[in-house]
mmCIF file of C-alpha atoms and ligand atoms in Angstrom:
data_model
loop_
_atom_site.group_PDB
_atom_site.id
_atom_site.type_symbol
_atom_site.label_atom_id
_atom_site.label_comp_id
_atom_site.label_asym_id
_atom_site.label_seq_id
_atom_site.Cartn_x
_atom_site.Cartn_y
_atom_site.Cartn_z
ATOM 1 C CA MET M 1 -17.445 -6.984 35.975
ATOM 2 C CA LYS M 2 -20.693 -8.290 37.455
ATOM 3 C CA VAL M 3 -22.181 -6.502 40.452
ATOM 4 C CA VAL M 4 -24.617 -8.598 42.478
ATOM 5 C CA GLU M 5 -26.654 -7.690 45.538
ATOM 6 C CA THR M 6 -28.378 -10.933 46.490
ATOM 7 C CA ILE M 7 -26.946 -14.152 47.889
ATOM 8 C CA ALA M 8 -28.796 -16.166 45.237
ATOM 9 C CA ALA M 9 -27.258 -14.084 42.420
ATOM 10 C CA MET M 10 -23.770 -14.366 43.982
ATOM 11 C CA LYS M 11 -24.091 -18.161 44.204
ATOM 12 C CA ALA M 12 -25.296 -18.286 40.599
ATOM 13 C CA GLU M 13 -22.251 -16.273 39.412
ATOM 14 C CA ARG M 14 -19.936 -18.492 41.438
ATOM 15 C CA GLY M 15 -21.488 -21.557 39.828
ATOM 16 C CA LYS M 16 -20.531 -20.280 36.370
ATOM 17 C CA LEU M 17 -16.817 -19.906 37.250
ATOM 18 C CA ALA M 18 -14.228 -22.493 36.290
ATOM 19 C CA GLY M 19 -10.709 -22.224 37.721
ATOM 20 C CA SER M 20 -9.421 -20.747 40.949
ATOM 21 C CA VAL M 21 -11.252 -17.980 42.771
ATOM 22 C CA GLY M 22 -9.603 -15.355 44.996
ATOM 23 C CA PHE M 23 -11.775 -13.408 47.419
ATOM 24 C CA VAL M 24 -11.192 -9.941 48.895
ATOM 25 C CA PRO M 25 -13.747 -8.974 51.555
ATOM 26 C CA THR M 26 -13.944 -5.240 52.315
ATOM 27 C CA MET M 27 -16.143 -2.627 53.921
ATOM 28 C CA GLY M 28 -15.642 -0.331 50.921
ATOM 29 C CA TYR M 29 -14.340 3.226 50.660
ATOM 30 C CA LEU M 30 -11.419 1.613 48.921
ATOM 31 C CA HIS M 31 -7.815 2.793 49.022
ATOM 32 C CA GLU M 32 -4.451 1.452 47.848
ATOM 33 C CA GLY M 33 -4.396 -1.048 50.747
ATOM 34 C CA HIS M 34 -7.550 -2.751 49.475
ATOM 35 C CA LEU M 35 -6.265 -2.596 45.902
ATOM 36 C CA ALA M 36 -3.025 -4.311 46.983
ATOM 37 C CA LEU M 37 -5.154 -7.253 48.167
ATOM 38 C CA VAL M 38 -6.980 -7.346 44.818
ATOM 39 C CA ARG M 39 -3.705 -7.190 42.865
ATOM 40 C CA HIS M 40 -2.185 -9.930 44.986
ATOM 41 C CA ALA M 41 -5.280 -12.079 44.395
ATOM 42 C CA ARG M 42 -5.066 -11.475 40.660
ATOM 43 C CA THR M 43 -1.528 -12.846 40.496
ATOM 44 C CA GLU M 44 -2.574 -16.082 42.188
ATOM 45 C CA THR M 45 -6.121 -16.839 41.055
ATOM 46 C CA LEU M 46 -8.057 -16.783 37.797
ATOM 47 C CA THR M 47 -11.089 -14.828 38.987
ATOM 48 C CA VAL M 48 -11.185 -12.253 41.772
ATOM 49 C CA ILE M 49 -14.395 -11.705 43.703
ATOM 50 C CA ALA M 50 -14.584 -8.682 46.027
ATOM 51 C CA SER M 51 -17.284 -7.861 48.531
ATOM 52 C CA ILE M 52 -18.342 -4.477 49.864
ATOM 53 C CA PHE M 53 -20.365 -4.714 53.039
ATOM 54 C CA VAL M 54 -20.252 -2.403 56.051
ATOM 55 C CA ASN M 55 -21.091 -5.118 58.541
ATOM 56 C CA PRO M 56 -23.270 -3.645 61.321
ATOM 57 C CA THR M 57 -22.660 -6.513 63.759
ATOM 58 C CA GLN M 58 -18.935 -5.788 64.135
ATOM 59 C CA PHE M 59 -19.543 -2.203 65.307
ATOM 60 C CA GLY M 60 -20.261 -1.480 68.970
ATOM 61 C CA PRO M 61 -23.150 0.820 69.933
ATOM 62 C CA GLN M 62 -20.739 3.755 70.527
ATOM 63 C CA GLU M 63 -18.745 3.102 67.336
ATOM 64 C CA ASP M 64 -18.790 4.750 63.908
ATOM 65 C CA PHE M 65 -21.179 2.513 61.910
ATOM 66 C CA ALA M 66 -23.433 5.437 60.924
ATOM 67 C CA THR M 67 -20.530 7.693 59.919
ATOM 68 C CA TYR M 68 -18.307 4.996 58.389
ATOM 69 C CA PRO M 69 -17.338 6.485 54.985
ATOM 70 C CA ARG M 70 -19.146 5.052 51.968
ATOM 71 C CA ASP M 71 -18.770 5.661 48.204
ATOM 72 C CA PRO M 72 -19.951 2.573 46.300
ATOM 73 C CA GLU M 73 -19.781 4.183 42.847
ATOM 74 C CA ARG M 74 -16.145 5.145 43.225
ATOM 75 C CA ASP M 75 -15.386 1.705 44.710
ATOM 76 C CA LEU M 76 -16.931 -0.069 41.721
ATOM 77 C CA ALA M 77 -14.955 2.072 39.258
ATOM 78 C CA LEU M 78 -11.708 1.203 41.094
ATOM 79 C CA LEU M 79 -12.510 -2.528 41.173
ATOM 80 C CA GLU M 80 -13.409 -2.517 37.482
ATOM 81 C CA LYS M 81 -9.975 -1.036 36.661
ATOM 82 C CA GLU M 82 -8.357 -3.905 38.606
ATOM 83 C CA ASN M 83 -10.181 -6.515 36.491
ATOM 84 C CA VAL M 84 -12.294 -7.859 39.316
ATOM 85 C CA GLY M 85 -14.757 -10.464 38.010
ATOM 86 C CA VAL M 86 -17.625 -10.150 40.474
ATOM 87 C CA VAL M 87 -18.492 -7.673 43.243
ATOM 88 C CA PHE M 88 -20.889 -8.807 45.963
ATOM 89 C CA MET M 89 -22.671 -5.853 47.606
ATOM 90 C CA PRO M 90 -25.439 -7.179 49.833
ATOM 91 C CA SER M 91 -27.698 -5.096 52.052
ATOM 92 C CA ALA M 92 -27.761 -5.696 55.810
ATOM 93 C CA GLN M 93 -31.272 -7.122 55.370
ATOM 94 C CA GLU M 94 -29.960 -9.625 52.813
ATOM 95 C CA MET M 95 -27.194 -10.811 55.170
ATOM 96 C CA TYR M 96 -29.240 -10.707 58.383
ATOM 97 C CA PRO M 97 -32.889 -11.313 57.566
ATOM 98 C CA GLN M 98 -35.438 -11.234 60.339
ATOM 99 C CA GLY M 99 -34.947 -14.225 62.617
ATOM 100 C CA PHE M 100 -31.207 -14.580 61.940
ATOM 101 C CA SER M 101 -29.826 -16.177 65.089
ATOM 102 C CA SER M 102 -26.482 -17.912 64.444
ATOM 103 C CA SER M 103 -22.937 -16.855 65.173
ATOM 104 C CA VAL M 104 -19.360 -18.082 64.885
ATOM 105 C CA ALA M 105 -17.182 -17.404 67.921
ATOM 106 C CA VAL M 106 -13.422 -17.906 68.227
ATOM 107 C CA GLU M 107 -12.408 -17.894 71.880
ATOM 108 C CA GLY M 108 -9.137 -16.864 73.528
ATOM 109 C CA ILE M 109 -7.339 -14.636 71.054
ATOM 110 C CA THR M 110 -10.496 -12.584 70.490
ATOM 111 C CA GLU M 111 -10.490 -11.507 74.137
ATOM 112 C CA ARG M 112 -7.138 -9.702 73.940
ATOM 113 C CA LEU M 113 -6.033 -6.401 72.276
ATOM 114 C CA GLU M 114 -8.906 -5.199 70.041
ATOM 115 C CA GLY M 115 -11.283 -7.601 71.797
ATOM 116 C CA LYS M 116 -11.031 -5.823 75.160
ATOM 117 C CA PRO M 117 -12.308 -2.352 74.234
ATOM 118 C CA ARG M 118 -14.537 -3.775 71.474
ATOM 119 C CA PRO M 119 -16.576 -6.641 72.983
ATOM 120 C CA GLY M 120 -18.472 -8.571 70.316
ATOM 121 C CA HIS M 121 -16.398 -7.064 67.499
ATOM 122 C CA PHE M 122 -14.675 -10.298 66.497
ATOM 123 C CA MET M 123 -17.850 -12.352 66.743
ATOM 124 C CA GLY M 124 -19.334 -9.916 64.213
ATOM 125 C CA VAL M 125 -16.261 -10.358 62.009
ATOM 126 C CA THR M 126 -16.054 -14.165 62.188
ATOM 127 C CA THR M 127 -19.783 -14.594 61.621
ATOM 128 C CA VAL M 128 -19.875 -12.367 58.544
ATOM 129 C CA VAL M 129 -16.629 -13.794 57.132
ATOM 130 C CA ALA M 130 -17.917 -17.372 57.610
ATOM 131 C CA LYS M 131 -21.128 -16.395 55.799
ATOM 132 C CA LEU M 132 -19.153 -14.740 52.992
ATOM 133 C CA PHE M 133 -16.897 -17.804 52.630
ATOM 134 C CA ASN M 134 -19.973 -20.048 52.384
ATOM 135 C CA ILE M 135 -21.596 -17.796 49.789
ATOM 136 C CA VAL M 136 -18.493 -17.091 47.655
ATOM 137 C CA GLN M 137 -16.722 -20.476 48.085
ATOM 138 C CA PRO M 138 -13.238 -19.053 47.350
ATOM 139 C CA ASP M 139 -10.044 -21.084 46.971
ATOM 140 C CA ARG M 140 -8.085 -18.281 48.625
ATOM 141 C CA ALA M 141 -9.081 -15.234 50.632
ATOM 142 C CA TYR M 142 -6.855 -12.178 51.070
ATOM 143 C CA PHE M 143 -6.536 -10.149 54.282
ATOM 144 C CA GLY M 144 -4.313 -7.217 55.244
ATOM 145 C CA GLN M 145 -1.544 -7.491 57.824
ATOM 146 C CA LYS M 146 -2.814 -4.045 58.906
ATOM 147 C CA ASP M 147 -5.510 -5.846 60.912
ATOM 148 C CA ALA M 148 -3.120 -8.418 62.368
ATOM 149 C CA GLN M 149 -5.444 -9.706 65.075
ATOM 150 C CA GLN M 150 -8.313 -10.081 62.596
ATOM 151 C CA LEU M 151 -5.979 -12.096 60.390
ATOM 152 C CA ALA M 152 -4.973 -14.344 63.312
ATOM 153 C CA VAL M 153 -8.627 -14.829 64.328
ATOM 154 C CA ILE M 154 -9.686 -15.749 60.791
ATOM 155 C CA ARG M 155 -6.797 -18.181 60.407
ATOM 156 C CA LYS M 156 -7.863 -19.812 63.686
ATOM 157 C CA MET M 157 -11.502 -20.057 62.568
ATOM 158 C CA VAL M 158 -10.511 -21.604 59.217
ATOM 159 C CA SER M 159 -8.231 -24.105 60.953
ATOM 160 C CA ASP M 160 -10.584 -24.986 63.836
ATOM 161 C CA LEU M 161 -13.627 -25.388 61.572
ATOM 162 C CA ASN M 162 -11.738 -27.121 58.731
ATOM 163 C CA MET M 163 -12.833 -24.563 56.183
ATOM 164 C CA ASN M 164 -11.704 -25.466 52.719
ATOM 165 C CA LEU M 165 -9.683 -22.433 51.659
ATOM 166 C CA GLU M 166 -6.312 -20.794 52.088
ATOM 167 C CA ILE M 167 -5.873 -17.484 53.900
ATOM 168 C CA VAL M 168 -3.263 -15.169 52.387
ATOM 169 C CA ALA M 169 -1.771 -12.198 54.292
ATOM 170 C CA VAL M 170 -0.812 -9.027 52.395
ATOM 171 C CA PRO M 171 1.642 -6.420 53.827
ATOM 172 C CA THR M 172 0.300 -3.072 55.043
ATOM 173 C CA VAL M 173 0.254 -0.271 52.479
ATOM 174 C CA ARG M 174 1.312 3.097 53.941
ATOM 175 C CA GLU M 175 1.192 6.773 53.071
ATOM 176 C CA PRO M 176 4.619 8.330 52.326
ATOM 177 C CA ASP M 177 4.876 9.499 55.979
ATOM 178 C CA GLY M 178 4.236 5.980 57.300
ATOM 179 C CA LEU M 179 0.569 6.280 58.266
ATOM 180 C CA ALA M 180 -1.161 2.970 57.459
ATOM 181 C CA MET M 181 -3.867 3.537 54.860
ATOM 182 C CA SER M 182 -7.337 3.225 56.336
ATOM 183 C CA SER M 183 -10.822 4.290 55.319
ATOM 184 C CA ARG M 184 -11.032 5.937 58.755
ATOM 185 C CA ASN M 185 -8.134 8.326 57.971
ATOM 186 C CA THR M 186 -10.718 10.531 56.218
ATOM 187 C CA HIS M 187 -12.155 11.335 59.676
ATOM 188 C CA LEU M 188 -8.902 13.132 60.627
ATOM 189 C CA SER M 189 -8.733 16.948 60.609
ATOM 190 C CA PRO M 190 -5.606 18.443 58.941
ATOM 191 C CA GLU M 191 -3.905 18.871 62.367
ATOM 192 C CA GLU M 192 -4.822 15.332 63.416
ATOM 193 C CA ARG M 193 -3.566 13.988 60.090
ATOM 194 C CA LYS M 194 -0.178 15.573 60.866
ATOM 195 C CA ALA M 195 -0.140 13.857 64.267
ATOM 196 C CA ALA M 196 -1.288 10.431 63.011
ATOM 197 C CA PRO M 197 2.121 9.075 61.840
ATOM 198 C CA VAL M 198 3.073 8.886 65.539
ATOM 199 C CA LEU M 199 1.769 5.284 65.497
ATOM 200 C CA TRP M 200 4.252 4.278 62.814
ATOM 201 C CA LYS M 201 7.030 6.298 64.483
ATOM 202 C CA ALA M 202 6.445 4.380 67.716
ATOM 203 C CA LEU M 203 6.537 1.024 65.895
ATOM 204 C CA CYS M 204 9.781 2.018 64.141
ATOM 205 C CA LEU M 205 11.272 3.102 67.472
ATOM 206 C CA ALA M 206 10.466 -0.304 68.993
ATOM 207 C CA ARG M 207 11.957 -2.070 65.979
ATOM 208 C CA GLY M 208 15.119 0.050 66.234
ATOM 209 C CA HIS M 209 15.597 -0.771 69.931
ATOM 210 C CA TRP M 210 14.891 -4.449 69.301
ATOM 211 C CA GLU M 211 17.399 -4.549 66.428
ATOM 212 C CA ASN M 212 19.958 -2.964 68.757
ATOM 213 C CA GLY M 213 19.504 -5.857 71.181
ATOM 214 C CA GLU M 214 16.664 -4.756 73.469
ATOM 215 C CA LYS M 215 14.668 -7.934 74.227
ATOM 216 C CA ASP M 216 12.739 -6.680 77.266
ATOM 217 C CA ALA M 217 9.108 -6.301 76.143
ATOM 218 C CA ALA M 218 8.167 -3.940 78.989
ATOM 219 C CA ARG M 219 10.951 -1.574 77.978
ATOM 220 C CA LEU M 220 9.854 -1.657 74.334
ATOM 221 C CA ARG M 221 6.284 -0.823 75.429
ATOM 222 C CA GLN M 222 7.599 2.015 77.606
ATOM 223 C CA GLU M 223 9.661 3.547 74.781
ATOM 224 C CA MET M 224 6.620 3.577 72.502
ATOM 225 C CA THR M 225 4.343 4.959 75.227
ATOM 226 C CA THR M 226 6.746 7.832 76.018
ATOM 227 C CA LEU M 227 6.989 8.800 72.344
ATOM 228 C CA ILE M 228 3.204 8.759 71.794
ATOM 229 C CA GLU M 229 2.506 10.677 75.018
ATOM 230 C CA ARG M 230 4.562 13.566 73.644
ATOM 231 C CA GLU M 231 1.970 14.002 70.858
ATOM 232 C CA PRO M 232 -0.862 16.237 72.212
ATOM 233 C CA PHE M 233 -3.557 14.858 69.834
ATOM 234 C CA ALA M 234 -2.792 11.224 70.734
ATOM 235 C CA GLN M 235 -4.428 9.164 73.441
ATOM 236 C CA ILE M 236 -3.179 5.587 73.884
ATOM 237 C CA GLU M 237 -5.677 2.704 74.184
ATOM 238 C CA TYR M 238 -3.071 -0.023 74.237
ATOM 239 C CA VAL M 239 0.549 -0.689 73.344
ATOM 240 C CA SER M 240 1.311 -4.385 73.043
ATOM 241 C CA VAL M 241 4.289 -6.669 72.461
ATOM 242 C CA ALA M 242 2.701 -10.086 72.129
ATOM 243 C CA ASP M 243 3.116 -13.622 70.862
ATOM 244 C CA PRO M 244 1.935 -13.480 67.210
ATOM 245 C CA GLU M 245 -0.251 -16.599 67.511
ATOM 246 C CA THR M 246 -1.741 -16.507 71.004
ATOM 247 C CA LEU M 247 -1.535 -12.689 71.318
ATOM 248 C CA GLU M 248 -0.454 -13.096 74.940
ATOM 249 C CA GLU M 249 1.819 -10.347 76.203
ATOM 250 C CA LEU M 250 5.498 -11.299 76.210
ATOM 251 C CA GLU M 251 8.140 -10.584 78.842
ATOM 252 C CA LYS M 252 11.015 -11.145 76.450
ATOM 253 C CA VAL M 253 11.182 -11.010 72.653
ATOM 254 C CA ASP M 254 13.301 -14.075 71.959
ATOM 255 C CA SER M 255 12.101 -15.059 68.490
ATOM 256 C CA GLN M 256 8.978 -13.354 67.144
ATOM 257 C CA ALA M 257 6.664 -10.655 68.451
ATOM 258 C CA LEU M 258 3.654 -8.791 67.147
ATOM 259 C CA VAL M 259 4.055 -5.163 68.233
ATOM 260 C CA SER M 260 0.671 -3.480 67.957
ATOM 261 C CA LEU M 261 -1.117 -0.405 69.179
ATOM 262 C CA ALA M 262 -4.432 1.397 69.215
ATOM 263 C CA VAL M 263 -4.330 5.168 69.607
ATOM 264 C CA ARG M 264 -7.032 7.795 69.439
ATOM 265 C CA ILE M 265 -6.048 10.801 67.379
ATOM 266 C CA GLY M 266 -8.705 13.325 68.316
ATOM 267 C CA GLY M 267 -11.962 11.407 67.841
ATOM 268 C CA THR M 268 -10.545 8.805 65.469
ATOM 269 C CA ARG M 269 -9.324 5.435 66.678
ATOM 270 C CA LEU M 270 -6.335 4.157 64.663
ATOM 271 C CA ILE M 271 -4.529 0.811 64.870
ATOM 272 C CA ASP M 272 -1.217 -0.331 63.448
ATOM 273 C CA ASN M 273 1.354 -3.074 63.980
ATOM 274 C CA THR M 274 4.677 -4.516 62.936
ATOM 275 C CA MET M 275 6.145 -7.977 63.280
ATOM 276 C CA LEU M 276 9.547 -8.409 64.925
ATOM 277 C CA GLY M 277 11.546 -11.396 63.794
ATOM 278 C CA GLY M 278 8.914 -12.403 61.220
HETATM 279 P P1 LIG H 301 -11.755 -2.965 55.672
HETATM 280 O O1 LIG H 301 -12.454 -2.447 54.446
HETATM 281 O O2 LIG H 301 -11.139 -1.900 56.504
HETATM 282 O O3 LIG H 301 -12.569 -3.969 56.424
HETATM 283 O O4 LIG H 301 -10.508 -3.781 55.114
HETATM 284 C C1 LIG H 301 -10.661 -4.821 54.189
HETATM 285 C C2 LIG H 301 -9.363 -5.557 54.047
HETATM 286 O O5 LIG H 301 -8.348 -4.655 53.606
HETATM 287 C C3 LIG H 301 -8.877 -6.164 55.374
HETATM 288 O O6 LIG H 301 -8.309 -7.442 55.099
HETATM 289 C C4 LIG H 301 -7.829 -5.181 55.810
HETATM 290 O O7 LIG H 301 -6.829 -5.750 56.636
HETATM 291 C C5 LIG H 301 -7.237 -4.764 54.480
HETATM 292 N N1 LIG H 301 -6.557 -3.478 54.595
HETATM 293 C C6 LIG H 301 -7.067 -2.329 55.137
HETATM 294 N N2 LIG H 301 -6.131 -1.351 55.126
HETATM 295 C C7 LIG H 301 -5.016 -1.895 54.591
HETATM 296 C C8 LIG H 301 -3.697 -1.395 54.307
HETATM 297 N N3 LIG H 301 -3.340 -0.137 54.594
HETATM 298 N N4 LIG H 301 -2.803 -2.232 53.749
HETATM 299 C C9 LIG H 301 -3.146 -3.514 53.461
HETATM 300 N N5 LIG H 301 -4.367 -4.052 53.689
HETATM 301 C C10 LIG H 301 -5.284 -3.253 54.243
#
């Protein structure tokens, strides 16, 4: 496994590769969710390239950039075990040298859900992902369904800008109690950790009602809200039942819906989602 820190070295490694390349971009502090993306990539492409970069431009000024968990040595050991070919680990200075002044912006769907409380977040994501795609030149790139809006935004960017790669979605990997794996789960105290599966419980409740014939989106949102409000550690940011492509809120769930939520458990902001009718 090659580990490279500069863009020039990454491009040189890419130039040596023959055959298909799968790319897994991450912010590190890897868990089974990230490794599921790597394993999926390995089944479909000859060489897997992973990146580890805690991208400062996608964090707001009040967000957890400084305290975002980091453990590059452990990450590299895990990626080596998964037979990753190349790991790209640039510094912020390497990605955003002095004078950097370009950005990639997807409009519309970036203004809803995560975009509302986190202005500028998706512009940070699309700009860094576009840069990474240009540097790594993958045939396929793998993203988790866990970040459903991010996935939709990246698909839109790739389609709108005619980028020459395929985006592959990988199902969310969960802890045994349903909590979606996330690097941020390490911020939870033991009591908060016990409360955190309330997100998944709310999503399962909505699915249950929907499967029993409830099509009214407002009622599904209300059921989830009532359940989460019973959990003292939880504070709701949003509960959404939306069109999976446009992310506009639905009145009725006739065919498909993305049910998603953002909830603060103590000081930690968690997100999760499930697709109805997908
Ligand atoms: P992050 O390091 O949090 O930026 O995540 C890197 C990639 O891993 C993104 O495509 C995420 O959607 C994906 N990912 C994060 N958590 C999970 C999970 N629990 N299951 C599947 N994919 C995940």
